Amino acid sequence: TFEHNREEGKALPLVAVSRGGDLHCNTLGMSSRDEVDALVAGSDGANAQDEMGGRRPTLDAEAPVEYTAKHVTSILKPVIITMSLVIWLVRNLGRNTAEEQSYSALMVYREQESDATGTRLFGSLLNALIFVGAIMGFTFVFVLLYKYRCVKIIYGWLTLSVLMLLGGSGFYMFYSLAIHFAIPIDQFTFFFVLYNFAVVGALSVFWHAPSMVRQGYLVAVSVIMAWVLTKLPEWTNWALLCALALYDLFAVLSPCGPLKALVEMSQERNEPIPGLVYEADAPAQRRTNPSAGAVLVTMTLLAGEGPDNGRESRVSMSSVKSDPSQSGRYANESDHLPMGATEDEGEMYDIEDDYEDDDEARGIKLGIGDFVFYSVLIGRAAANDITTVISCFIAVIGGLVGTLFLLAVAQKALPALPISIFMGMVAYFIAVFGTTPMMAVISQVGAAA
Amino acid sequence: MTASDFFGSLFITFGPLASAFYFGVAYRAYLTVVSVAAGCFWLLGSMVATLFWLAVVPLRDSIFWTSIVYSASLELARMALFWGIMKGEKLTRVRRERILSEENMLIDLTVGVSFAVMSALATQGPLIDLAMGPGTIYTEHCNSMSIFWSASLQSFMMSICHIAWSFLAWRAYHARRRFSVALAFALHILAAIFSSLSALSNGCVPSLLCMSVLTIVSVVAAYRPVRKSIPSRVTLARLDT
């Protein structure tokens, strides 16, 4: 049967029984009988018995697709955790009514409920343009610092930003939580814990820390920043999201884009791109096909092989917004930091270097800015009903997966924000104005669909 | 509403789905990615139904037609998902692995679970929100049981149906059997109609009974094409030798 069916491109069906005993079907293309025998012999060592006592060939197929998918899911998990935490915070700490809104020093227009639609639209666009302009300016400064190898300034800048964010905005968030849940805590304990939280966070992100602690703090940074940004007025929020998605397109795809320049410089120097990035844990399975590494990409990532046959981890970059002030005033900056030091830099040491060798793949990386703005959109949706939240959640996650898929197809650097933000916004407005009332008609009588 | 009522109805709605996802989907990363894609297509179907519902004003007052439009849209989304996955497989050149091929019924399960989870969240989510507040809500059409219990039982049966329709429809898409495609379509529409019977006076019990029958019919209808897709022992024996 095998020989007879061996045609170009036609797959040979194999039925496999996995170790757990559950039956699943898989199909592989084989070019020779010897490969089938080798595969069977190389399986987990036993031919499974079916319920009738006959022997079946067993198969332990960890295909490149599965390996790539593990990388994708390894980055989906922290994104989902971040968005879930922001949803929880927004729904518990207030739904951003007019009284709860905050304003930034960069905002020239202060939204009022009594303003006309045109005024709100124009004002919010103006605010968004100023924010993006500030981000662009800081990004160019960062690129210049990196170009002239002012690494210590970059380190200091980002460390200070993270400290201010965890200590300042973190104080605001934890204080609000303590008030909301009536947690009995004295000021001394509160500030002692907060101080340690902020300092340990800065050390974990930029110095020694177990991977899980670093990842946890990066998620915390994203959550705090996203929650703070959701407190901006509603129209300004949406305009900011649109503007940043467009800026991301320009920064990555345009020949004069700052992020593109940064990527090219880091490639020339064979260094990781400096930035506040989340690195997911690499799947345990070794990569069997080096070319599969080309699709193991992150946001705004480079397609194609790296200098070391594609085993160099792909890097991501994004702008991260920090809040150096405590009173709800915001300064948007592009914060980038070299994530892992080389062996020559004795001051900083990336603990993950312990686990890096030529045979092990590295995890996928995603910029913290992407976490933040996905969560801002979800936080906006959380101020409405649960149908809107679900729609936006799936849209953002789907956009992220779609971006990774497009990357595999296009094989060139792509920005992370536009697809997810666009899908999220479409889902939000359709949900608010249509899906929610439609679902209310169905669910009000206890029906399902 | 008591805590036991709340958790009881919550587990009836989401317990089987959580188990199906955990034991059938989550252990394979590529299935998780496929489930995300299925969720997106569900969302697309939901949005198309919403736009149609908004455009056709008389629909808004009729729960029957609303449910029918919504169900039809979801079935079209399921078909679009199949087409999308096939195209995606070709574009990413994973034909050697053929993960998404006809023999891999885990994809059918994944799509069914994903659609079921999304539908359950969309229809039960607003009620879960209401359940957090004080009191228990009854509808005037069905005062024999609270809306949470009737909705959770409806969702439970609809979830099983979604999984069965997924198997039925996907086997039919692979084999290009139009009758089976139409059957899946018709069963979903019928389920929407039966579920909407709750809107009639004292309609929740008949609705649940009709849904139970339809669930059994759906599972039986899905069984045959699934059984046919599993290779026979003769084929397995030939491979073995």
XYZ file of C-alpha atoms in Angstrom:
690
model
C 0.000 0.000 0.000
C 2.844 2.354 0.824
C 4.726 1.803 -2.420
C 1.576 2.030 -4.471
C 0.658 5.371 -2.969
C 4.041 6.953 -3.197
C 3.323 9.892 -5.441
C 4.700 13.359 -5.562
C 3.272 15.344 -2.743
C 0.780 12.706 -1.678
C 0.888 11.959 1.950
C 0.852 8.541 3.471
C -1.651 8.234 6.252
C -0.414 6.761 9.466
C -2.411 6.096 12.528
C -0.532 6.544 15.729
C -1.247 5.749 19.304
C 0.373 8.213 21.592
C 1.939 7.417 24.906
C -1.204 8.333 26.765
C -3.159 5.768 24.841
C -5.387 8.228 23.069
C -5.778 7.736 19.383
C -5.008 10.425 16.931
C -4.379 10.419 13.270
C -1.426 12.030 11.657
C -0.227 12.177 8.161
C 3.339 12.337 7.036
C 4.940 12.484 3.676
C 7.522 9.802 3.289
C 9.911 9.192 0.502
C 10.913 5.650 1.262
C 9.918 2.629 3.181
C 13.154 2.872 5.141
C 12.053 6.176 6.602
C 8.878 4.606 7.854
C 10.792 1.772 9.465
C 13.283 4.206 10.972
C 10.504 6.276 12.345
C 8.780 3.296 13.852
C 12.023 2.049 15.312
C 12.803 5.481 16.684
C 9.506 5.836 18.426
C 9.034 5.477 22.142
C 10.208 1.967 21.997
C 7.050 -0.027 21.861
C 4.493 -0.955 19.332
C 1.194 -0.111 20.829
C -1.425 -2.726 21.075
C -4.886 -1.931 19.983
C -7.941 -3.133 21.758
C -8.024 -6.300 19.659
C -4.441 -7.192 20.548
C -2.983 -6.397 17.140
C 0.185 -4.375 16.712
C 0.160 -0.881 15.373
C 3.105 1.265 14.378
C 3.749 3.954 16.958
C 4.994 7.402 16.155
C 6.490 10.211 18.125
C 6.112 13.029 15.622
C 7.277 16.374 16.966
C 6.916 18.123 13.653
C 8.379 21.569 13.020
C 4.832 22.913 12.902
C 4.253 21.725 16.458
C 7.572 23.215 17.534
C 6.753 26.529 15.912
C 3.309 26.446 17.474
C 4.901 25.940 20.899
C 6.856 29.116 20.378
C 3.684 30.921 19.441
C 1.808 29.674 22.491
C 4.784 30.490 24.724
C 4.306 34.152 23.872
C 0.505 33.980 23.892
C 0.465 32.965 27.550
C 2.025 36.151 28.995
C -0.051 38.312 26.655
C -3.225 36.587 27.858
C -2.143 36.907 31.498
C -1.397 40.603 31.057
C -4.707 41.309 29.372
C -6.628 39.299 31.966
C -5.011 41.234 34.808
C -5.832 44.542 33.162
C -9.454 43.432 32.696
C -9.631 42.502 36.363
C -8.113 45.823 37.431
C -10.383 47.930 35.270
C -13.526 46.107 36.363
C -12.604 46.325 40.022
C -10.997 49.720 40.270
C -13.518 51.660 38.274
C -14.681 51.826 34.713
C -13.084 55.121 33.867
C -16.019 57.412 34.304
C -15.551 61.118 33.681
C -14.693 61.688 37.348
C -11.973 59.034 37.316
C -10.147 60.202 34.207
C -6.582 61.313 34.385
C -4.701 63.728 32.213
C -1.185 63.899 30.940
C 1.116 66.891 30.766
C 1.344 66.243 27.031
C -2.372 66.642 26.465
C -3.440 69.979 25.063
C -7.116 69.062 24.911
C -9.073 68.048 27.993
C -12.138 66.082 27.097
C -15.436 67.175 28.590
C -18.752 65.350 28.420
C -20.426 68.480 27.091
C -18.069 68.863 24.131
C -19.380 68.394 20.610
C -18.350 65.308 18.647
C -16.211 67.294 16.239
C -14.394 69.037 19.085
C -13.708 65.745 20.784
C -12.471 64.168 17.561
C -10.161 67.017 16.680
C -8.906 67.407 20.239
C -8.191 63.728 20.706
C -6.346 63.546 17.376
C -4.240 66.475 18.478
C -3.419 64.760 21.759
C -2.516 61.570 19.925
C -0.254 63.400 17.495
C 1.595 65.038 20.362
C 2.043 61.699 22.121
C 3.351 60.047 18.971
C 5.601 62.992 18.269
C 7.109 62.682 21.731
C 7.592 58.955 21.235
C 9.225 59.552 17.888
C 11.573 62.097 19.386
C 12.628 59.825 22.205
C 13.079 56.927 19.784
C 15.434 58.985 17.643
C 17.401 59.959 20.750
C 17.633 56.315 21.679
C 18.823 55.347 18.204
C 21.513 58.024 18.386
C 22.643 56.808 21.800
C 22.851 53.271 20.496
C 24.662 54.378 17.373
C 27.366 56.129 19.398
C 27.472 53.250 21.901
C 26.247 55.219 24.909
C 25.077 52.032 26.510
C 25.426 53.226 30.098
C 23.156 56.171 29.444
C 20.608 53.801 27.929
C 20.877 51.490 30.926
C 20.474 54.349 33.370
C 17.545 55.836 31.520
C 15.608 52.605 31.369
C 16.410 51.567 34.927
C 15.155 54.903 36.202
C 12.028 54.586 34.073
C 11.206 51.148 35.384
C 11.871 52.237 38.967
C 9.562 55.216 38.583
C 6.902 53.096 36.954
C 6.944 50.349 39.554
C 7.292 52.781 42.446
C 5.134 55.645 41.244
C 2.357 54.188 39.161
C 2.621 50.992 41.148
C 1.947 52.963 44.312
C -1.158 54.476 42.743
C -2.421 51.078 41.640
C -1.731 49.227 44.896
C -3.158 52.086 46.917
C -6.363 51.948 44.858
C -6.525 48.175 45.359
C -6.040 48.541 49.104
C -8.852 51.084 49.276
C -11.189 49.040 47.074
C -10.713 45.761 48.923
C -10.351 47.442 52.321
C -7.000 45.790 52.978
C -5.792 46.737 56.455
C -2.193 47.842 56.024
C -0.178 50.597 57.670
C 1.825 53.153 55.738
C 5.236 51.888 56.859
C 4.560 48.342 55.718
C 3.006 49.592 52.514
C 5.977 51.758 51.556
C 8.490 49.149 52.694
C 6.875 46.522 50.483
C 6.499 48.956 47.602
C 10.151 50.021 47.836
C 11.295 46.418 47.721
C 8.886 45.635 44.902
C 10.268 48.469 42.779
C 13.954 47.866 43.488
C 13.753 44.114 43.063
C 11.815 44.684 39.870
C 14.490 46.924 38.409
C 17.199 44.459 39.411
C 15.274 41.512 38.007
C 14.686 43.130 34.654
C 18.177 44.508 34.141
C 20.385 42.248 36.177
C 20.312 38.846 37.851
C 17.039 37.031 38.281
C 15.445 33.680 37.557
C 13.621 33.703 34.294
C 10.212 33.427 35.885
C 10.810 36.407 38.181
C 11.992 38.543 35.296
C 9.024 37.522 33.195
C 6.705 38.239 36.109
C 8.075 41.713 36.569
C 7.850 42.467 32.873
C 4.202 41.449 32.986
C 3.758 43.657 36.074
C 5.334 46.613 34.251
C 2.985 46.060 31.319
C -0.073 45.733 33.528
C 0.666 48.871 35.510
C 1.434 50.926 32.418
C -1.633 49.683 30.566
C -3.928 50.361 33.521
C -2.552 53.881 33.849
C -3.075 54.555 30.143
C -6.661 53.303 30.227
C -7.417 56.148 32.618
C -6.898 58.659 29.835
C -10.085 60.042 28.312
C -11.859 57.660 25.979
C -11.503 59.501 22.672
C -7.861 60.261 23.383
C -7.290 56.588 24.099
C -8.710 55.469 20.772
C -6.911 58.166 18.845
C -3.668 57.219 20.567
C -4.101 53.552 19.665
C -4.757 54.426 16.010
C -1.837 56.802 15.867
C 0.556 54.324 17.464
C -0.496 51.547 15.102
C 0.256 53.843 12.156
C 3.524 54.948 13.732
C 4.512 51.318 14.185
C 3.950 50.766 10.470
C 6.155 53.725 9.643
C 8.863 52.911 12.157
C 9.300 49.341 10.980
C 8.541 49.369 7.285
C 9.719 52.774 6.209
C 13.353 53.038 5.052
C 13.833 56.026 7.356
C 12.048 54.419 10.274
C 13.975 54.578 13.564
C 13.188 51.021 14.543
C 14.337 49.743 11.184
C 17.615 51.624 11.647
C 17.980 50.111 15.096
C 17.460 46.615 13.776
C 19.976 47.095 11.000
C 22.587 48.482 13.399
C 22.168 45.580 15.762
C 22.462 43.140 12.870
C 25.674 44.744 11.703
C 27.125 44.536 15.197
C 25.711 41.079 15.778
C 24.216 42.196 19.077
C 20.754 41.767 20.490
C 18.514 44.722 19.887
C 18.388 46.899 22.974
C 14.960 47.173 24.450
C 12.626 46.112 27.170
C 11.551 42.788 25.775
C 9.833 39.771 27.157
C 11.576 36.535 26.290
C 9.433 33.441 26.503
C 10.892 30.127 27.525
C 12.011 28.066 24.587
C 10.193 24.783 24.068
C 12.061 21.766 25.367
C 12.098 20.002 22.022
C 15.085 20.781 19.904
C 14.546 22.334 16.608
C 14.997 19.679 13.942
C 14.873 21.960 10.965
C 17.066 25.061 11.144
C 15.010 26.787 8.500
C 12.020 26.549 10.791
C 13.764 29.137 12.914
C 12.966 31.678 10.268
C 9.371 31.587 11.285
C 10.093 31.750 14.997
C 9.743 35.420 15.011
C 8.771 38.192 17.271
C 7.217 41.497 16.656
C 8.916 43.677 14.093
C 11.199 40.906 13.463
C 13.684 39.862 10.940
C 12.961 37.023 8.624
C 15.608 34.854 7.119
C 18.674 33.272 8.523
C 20.954 34.944 10.998
C 24.736 34.787 11.032
C 24.741 31.524 12.930
C 22.498 29.566 10.602
C 19.297 30.958 11.983
C 19.867 29.838 15.523
C 20.336 33.324 16.809
C 17.242 34.270 18.616
C 15.064 36.723 16.862
C 14.675 39.985 18.586
C 11.856 42.288 19.002
C 11.617 45.935 19.639
C 8.945 48.224 20.641
C 8.598 51.439 22.457
C 7.663 51.238 26.060
C 5.993 54.056 27.823
C 7.041 54.910 31.307
C 5.567 57.139 33.905
C 8.185 58.932 35.926
C 5.711 60.963 37.904
C 3.352 59.985 40.658
C 0.536 62.424 40.155
C -0.966 60.964 37.037
C 1.122 63.007 34.677
C 2.671 61.037 31.961
C 5.743 61.259 29.852
C 5.926 58.960 26.935
C 9.323 57.734 26.076
C 10.824 55.099 24.001
C 12.685 52.958 26.450
C 15.120 50.463 25.194
C 17.735 48.541 26.990
C 20.117 45.882 25.946
C 18.429 42.816 27.232
C 21.289 40.478 27.457
C 24.906 41.334 27.827
C 27.665 39.686 25.938
C 30.459 38.027 27.790
C 32.569 41.151 27.397
C 30.240 43.279 29.447
C 30.928 42.341 32.987
C 28.460 44.681 34.540
C 25.342 43.067 33.286
C 24.740 39.411 32.951
C 21.781 37.734 31.473
C 21.081 34.646 33.478
C 19.668 33.050 30.387
C 23.201 32.876 29.012
C 23.542 29.854 31.256
C 21.097 28.037 29.082
C 22.319 29.182 25.759
C 24.392 26.974 23.650
C 24.552 26.276 19.988
C 22.236 23.319 20.261
C 19.430 24.939 22.191
C 16.881 27.262 20.653
C 15.998 30.487 22.420
C 12.524 31.619 23.234
C 10.504 34.058 21.266
C 10.692 37.712 22.307
C 8.012 40.345 22.328
C 8.369 44.023 23.106
C 6.732 45.333 26.251
C 5.096 48.134 24.289
C 3.037 45.584 22.417
C 1.868 44.078 25.699
C 0.925 47.540 26.923
C -1.143 48.636 23.957
C -2.923 45.347 23.514
C -3.893 45.633 27.165
C -4.952 49.264 26.786
C -7.421 48.230 24.120
C -8.707 45.389 26.262
C -8.903 47.696 29.257
C -11.081 50.039 27.216
C -13.331 47.134 26.325
C -13.487 46.042 29.966
C -15.152 49.344 30.797
C -18.137 48.026 28.829
C -19.853 44.651 29.043
C -18.407 41.174 28.909
C -19.437 40.515 25.291
C -17.251 43.405 24.191
C -14.373 42.098 26.283
C -14.605 38.638 24.749
C -14.794 40.018 21.211
C -11.802 42.311 21.664
C -9.814 39.624 23.484
C -10.179 37.155 20.653
C -9.552 39.839 18.055
C -6.277 40.945 19.660
C -5.011 37.405 20.205
C -6.045 36.475 16.699
C -4.257 39.522 15.350
C -1.101 38.502 17.167
C -1.251 34.979 15.773
C -2.073 36.384 12.345
C 0.937 38.674 12.509
C 3.192 35.721 13.251
C 1.609 33.783 10.413
C 2.084 36.695 7.997
C 5.667 36.873 9.079
C 6.158 33.247 8.119
C 4.643 33.963 4.727
C 6.190 37.369 4.001
C 9.622 36.553 5.450
C 10.363 40.157 6.328
C 10.059 42.440 9.304
C 6.496 43.336 10.190
C 5.065 45.599 12.874
C 3.149 43.957 15.698
C 0.537 46.545 16.584
C -1.446 47.368 13.447
C -3.221 44.071 12.806
C -4.198 43.449 16.424
C -5.192 47.047 17.088
C -7.217 47.266 13.898
C -9.020 43.993 14.565
C -9.543 44.949 18.193
C -11.043 48.298 17.325
C -13.382 46.854 14.716
C -14.474 44.176 17.178
C -14.984 46.789 19.895
C -17.247 49.096 17.935
C -19.289 46.304 16.372
C -19.672 44.678 19.781
C -20.730 47.863 21.539
C -23.253 48.959 18.918
C -24.466 45.602 17.631
C -23.342 42.342 19.183
C -24.206 43.260 22.756
C -27.829 44.192 22.041
C -28.149 41.184 19.727
C -26.834 38.805 22.389
C -29.104 40.440 24.930
C -32.105 39.447 22.780
C -30.922 35.831 22.699
C -29.764 35.493 26.282
C -32.627 37.340 27.943
C -34.829 34.255 27.562
C -32.053 31.839 28.441
C -31.559 30.666 24.876
C -28.252 29.596 23.382
C -26.920 29.725 19.845
C -28.722 33.468 43.831
C -26.842 31.067 46.035
C -23.210 30.204 45.525
C -24.106 26.591 44.784
C -26.545 27.695 42.082
C -23.963 29.984 40.580
C -21.140 27.459 40.518
C -23.445 24.658 39.548
C -24.729 26.456 36.470
C -21.231 27.704 35.669
C -19.770 24.193 35.750
C -22.618 22.781 33.716
C -21.941 25.347 31.024
C -18.168 25.404 30.997
C -17.081 22.205 32.749
C -17.355 19.856 29.759
C -15.826 22.461 27.485
C -12.920 23.073 29.823
C -12.300 19.321 30.017
C -12.506 18.909 26.253
C -10.092 21.765 25.774
C -7.666 20.618 28.436
C -7.568 16.952 27.442
C -8.195 17.244 23.734
C -6.663 20.496 22.584
C -4.254 22.075 25.054
C -1.700 19.268 24.991
C -0.787 20.121 21.403
C 0.418 23.637 20.754
C -0.629 23.686 17.130
C -4.167 22.799 18.177
C -4.147 25.775 20.525
C -3.172 27.982 17.612
C -5.936 26.435 15.500
C -8.414 27.076 18.325
C -7.411 30.750 18.331
C -7.983 30.862 14.582
C -11.364 29.190 15.057
C -12.236 31.780 17.697
C -11.406 34.532 15.235
C -13.618 33.032 12.584
C -16.387 32.644 15.134
C -15.960 36.336 15.858
C -16.110 37.083 12.163
C -19.358 35.118 11.863
C -20.742 36.913 14.878
C -19.853 40.302 13.409
C -21.434 39.453 10.067
C -24.601 38.371 11.880
C -24.518 41.600 13.904
C -24.222 43.781 10.819
C -27.075 41.913 9.155
C -29.148 42.230 12.318
C -28.497 45.953 12.470
C -29.273 46.429 8.793
C -32.558 44.512 8.849
C -34.556 46.376 11.474
C -37.526 43.961 11.775
C -35.085 41.260 12.901
C -34.373 43.065 16.116
C -37.716 42.257 17.707
C -37.766 38.579 16.818
C -35.678 36.187 18.834
C -36.376 33.359 16.354
C -35.021 35.183 13.349
C -32.152 36.627 15.369
C -31.105 33.121 16.426
C -31.512 31.760 12.899
C -29.410 34.514 11.344
C -26.770 34.075 14.032
C -26.614 30.291 13.558
C -26.438 30.526 9.766
C -23.631 33.027 10.041
C -21.671 30.729 12.356
C -21.984 27.840 9.939
C -20.696 30.013 7.121
C -17.824 31.039 9.382
C -17.032 27.366 9.998
C -16.864 26.807 6.258
C -14.663 29.859 5.837
C -12.368 28.548 8.571
C -11.908 25.268 6.728
C -11.036 27.114 3.547
C -8.712 29.432 5.465
C -6.825 26.576 7.106
C -6.358 24.792 3.793
C -5.034 27.963 2.204
C -2.807 28.649 5.183
C -1.377 25.160 5.001
C -0.396 25.724 1.381
C 1.025 29.193 2.004
C 3.273 28.092 4.847
C 4.328 25.027 2.940
C 3.692 22.566 5.712
C 2.415 19.926 3.359
C 5.128 17.522 4.406
C 3.706 17.327 7.864
C 0.090 17.561 6.743
C -0.972 18.388 10.243
C -4.171 19.877 8.938
C -5.094 16.978 6.753
C -8.162 14.882 6.437
C -6.966 12.207 8.815
C -6.371 14.561 11.673
C -9.698 14.610 13.475
C -8.203 16.529 16.340
C -8.697 19.606 14.176
C -12.406 18.826 13.994
C -12.535 18.553 17.761
C -10.548 21.751 18.204
C -12.829 23.746 15.940
C -15.919 22.361 17.642
C -14.625 23.118 21.127
C -13.564 26.597 20.100
C -16.912 27.447 18.562
C -18.699 25.992 21.571
C -16.602 27.988 24.034
C -17.109 31.230 22.169
C -20.855 30.707 21.807
C -21.171 29.787 25.470
C -19.210 32.864 26.535
C -21.231 35.140 24.290
C -24.639 33.900 25.407
C -23.792 33.133 29.034
C -21.412 35.976 29.686
C -24.089 38.620 30.192
C -25.941 36.271 32.522
C -22.815 35.580 34.564
C -22.502 39.307 34.988
C -26.091 39.466 36.235
C -25.564 36.489 38.499
C -22.986 38.402 40.509
C -25.648 40.682 41.880
C -28.231 39.937 44.547
C -31.305 37.845 43.877
C -32.191 35.232 41.290
C -33.667 36.156 37.973
C -36.670 34.417 36.475
C -38.259 35.260 33.169
C -41.986 35.723 32.856
C -42.048 33.079 30.130
C -40.442 30.454 32.300
C -41.047 30.739 36.012
C -40.375 27.091 36.777
C -36.623 27.526 36.830
C -34.245 30.451 37.058
C -32.805 31.824 33.872
C -29.320 30.733 34.926
C -30.251 27.082 35.096
C -32.211 27.013 31.868
C -29.477 28.936 30.086
C -26.726 26.704 31.412
C -28.555 23.549 30.338
C -29.184 25.060 26.915
C -25.513 25.999 26.614
C -24.397 22.546 27.678
C -26.428 20.874 24.968
C -25.490 23.455 22.402
C -21.817 22.863 23.199
C -22.137 19.144 22.515
C -23.975 19.979 19.309
C -21.226 22.378 18.215
C -18.630 19.635 18.599
C -20.816 17.139 16.750
C -21.552 19.607 13.938
C -17.881 20.351 13.667
C -17.068 16.689 13.083
C -19.991 16.316 10.698
C -19.239 19.455 8.719
C -15.478 18.984 8.474
C -15.720 15.380 7.340
C -18.184 16.647 4.757
C -15.876 19.469 3.638
C -13.016 17.033 3.137
C -15.154 14.528 1.261
C -17.177 17.258 -0.495
C -20.458 15.738 0.612
C -23.019 18.462 0.138
C -25.783 16.572 1.893
C -23.769 16.381 5.112
C -22.903 20.062 4.867
C -26.574 20.882 4.462
C -27.410 18.551 7.341
C -25.019 20.350 9.686
C -26.487 23.640 8.576
C -30.051 22.445 9.112
C -29.294 20.980 12.537
C -27.787 24.267 13.692
C -30.805 26.224 12.483
C -33.128 23.761 14.188
C -31.152 24.093 17.404
C -31.536 27.856 17.228
C -35.285 27.477 16.761
C -35.655 24.958 19.586
C -33.564 27.097 21.898
C -35.705 30.110 21.114
C -38.815 28.246 22.240
C -37.855 29.496 25.699
C -39.345 32.816 24.660
C -42.820 31.264 24.503
C -45.038 31.021 27.521
C -43.840 28.080 29.646
C -41.521 27.258 26.800
C -38.316 26.466 28.663
C -39.129 22.826 29.431
C -40.255 21.966 25.855
C -37.220 23.842 24.608
C -34.916 21.741 26.763
C -36.611 18.518 25.687
C -36.341 19.405 21.993
C -32.715 20.399 22.458
C -31.978 17.073 24.138
C -33.409 15.180 21.188
C -31.541 17.328 18.735
C -28.295 16.791 20.634
C -28.695 13.036 20.348
C -29.531 13.325 16.652
C -26.468 15.520 16.065
C -24.144 13.104 17.814
C -25.561 10.177 15.833
C -25.282 12.134 12.594
C -21.641 12.910 13.330
C -20.769 9.370 14.348
C -20.946 7.764 10.906
C -18.558 10.065 9.022
C -16.152 10.011 11.959
C -16.206 6.228 12.092
C -15.578 6.081 8.341
C -12.535 8.306 8.668
C -10.752 5.993 11.065
C -8.620 3.560 9.006
C -9.730 -0.009 9.140
C -7.810 -2.754 10.913
C -6.922 -4.244 7.515
C -5.113 -1.054 6.494
C -3.347 -0.900 9.836
C -2.278 -4.499 9.538
C -0.819 -3.824 6.073
C 1.138 -0.873 7.401
C 2.412 -2.967 10.215
C 3.747 -5.652 7.913
